[in-house]
Coordinates of C-alpha atoms in Angstrom, one line a residue:
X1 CA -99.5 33.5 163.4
X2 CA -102.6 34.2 162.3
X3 CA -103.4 37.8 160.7
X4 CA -105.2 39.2 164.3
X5 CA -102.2 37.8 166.2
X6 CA -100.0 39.6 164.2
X7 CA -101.3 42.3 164.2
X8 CA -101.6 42.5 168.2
X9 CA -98.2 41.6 168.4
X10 CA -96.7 44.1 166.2
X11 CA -99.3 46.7 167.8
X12 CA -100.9 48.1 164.3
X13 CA -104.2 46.8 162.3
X14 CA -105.0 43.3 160.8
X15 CA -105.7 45.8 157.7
X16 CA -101.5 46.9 158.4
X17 CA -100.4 43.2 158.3
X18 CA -102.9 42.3 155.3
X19 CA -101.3 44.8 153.0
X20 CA -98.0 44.5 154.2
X21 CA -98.6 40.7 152.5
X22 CA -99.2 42.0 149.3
X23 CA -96.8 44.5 149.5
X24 CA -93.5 43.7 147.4
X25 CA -91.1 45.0 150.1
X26 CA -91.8 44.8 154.1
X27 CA -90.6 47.7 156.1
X28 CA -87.6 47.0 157.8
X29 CA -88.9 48.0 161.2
X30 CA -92.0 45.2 159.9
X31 CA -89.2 42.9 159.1
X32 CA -87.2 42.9 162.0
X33 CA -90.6 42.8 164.6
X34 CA -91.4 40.0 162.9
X35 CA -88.5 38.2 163.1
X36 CA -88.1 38.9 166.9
X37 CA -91.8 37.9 167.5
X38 CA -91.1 34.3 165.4
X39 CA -87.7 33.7 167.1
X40 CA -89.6 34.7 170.6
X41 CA -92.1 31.8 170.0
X42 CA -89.8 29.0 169.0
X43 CA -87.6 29.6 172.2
X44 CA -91.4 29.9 174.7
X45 CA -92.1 26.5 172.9
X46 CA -88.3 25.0 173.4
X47 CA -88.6 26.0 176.8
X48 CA -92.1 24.6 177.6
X49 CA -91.1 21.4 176.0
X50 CA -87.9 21.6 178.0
X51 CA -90.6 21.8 181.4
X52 CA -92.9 19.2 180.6
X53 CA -90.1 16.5 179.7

């Protein structure tokens, strides 16, 4: 995902998402979105592949 996506998805600023990058430690609320968004994608594109075949 790209900085903009992210930060759409997660519903706070690309300046948010850009610090969060440098930070040392994410959030855990950061952590956990993130995760959920990620895992939410691999199973859109396992499905989609799953139509088309």
């Amino acid at each position: 995902m790209t900085l903009d996506e992210m930060a759409a998805a997660l519903e706070i600023s690309r300046r948010q998402v850009a610090d969060g990058r440098k930070a040392k430690r994410i959030p855990g609320n950061v952590a956990y979105a993130t995760r959920y968004l990620v895992e939410a994608a691999h199973k859109n594109d396992s499905r989609s592949k799953t139509m088309i075949a």
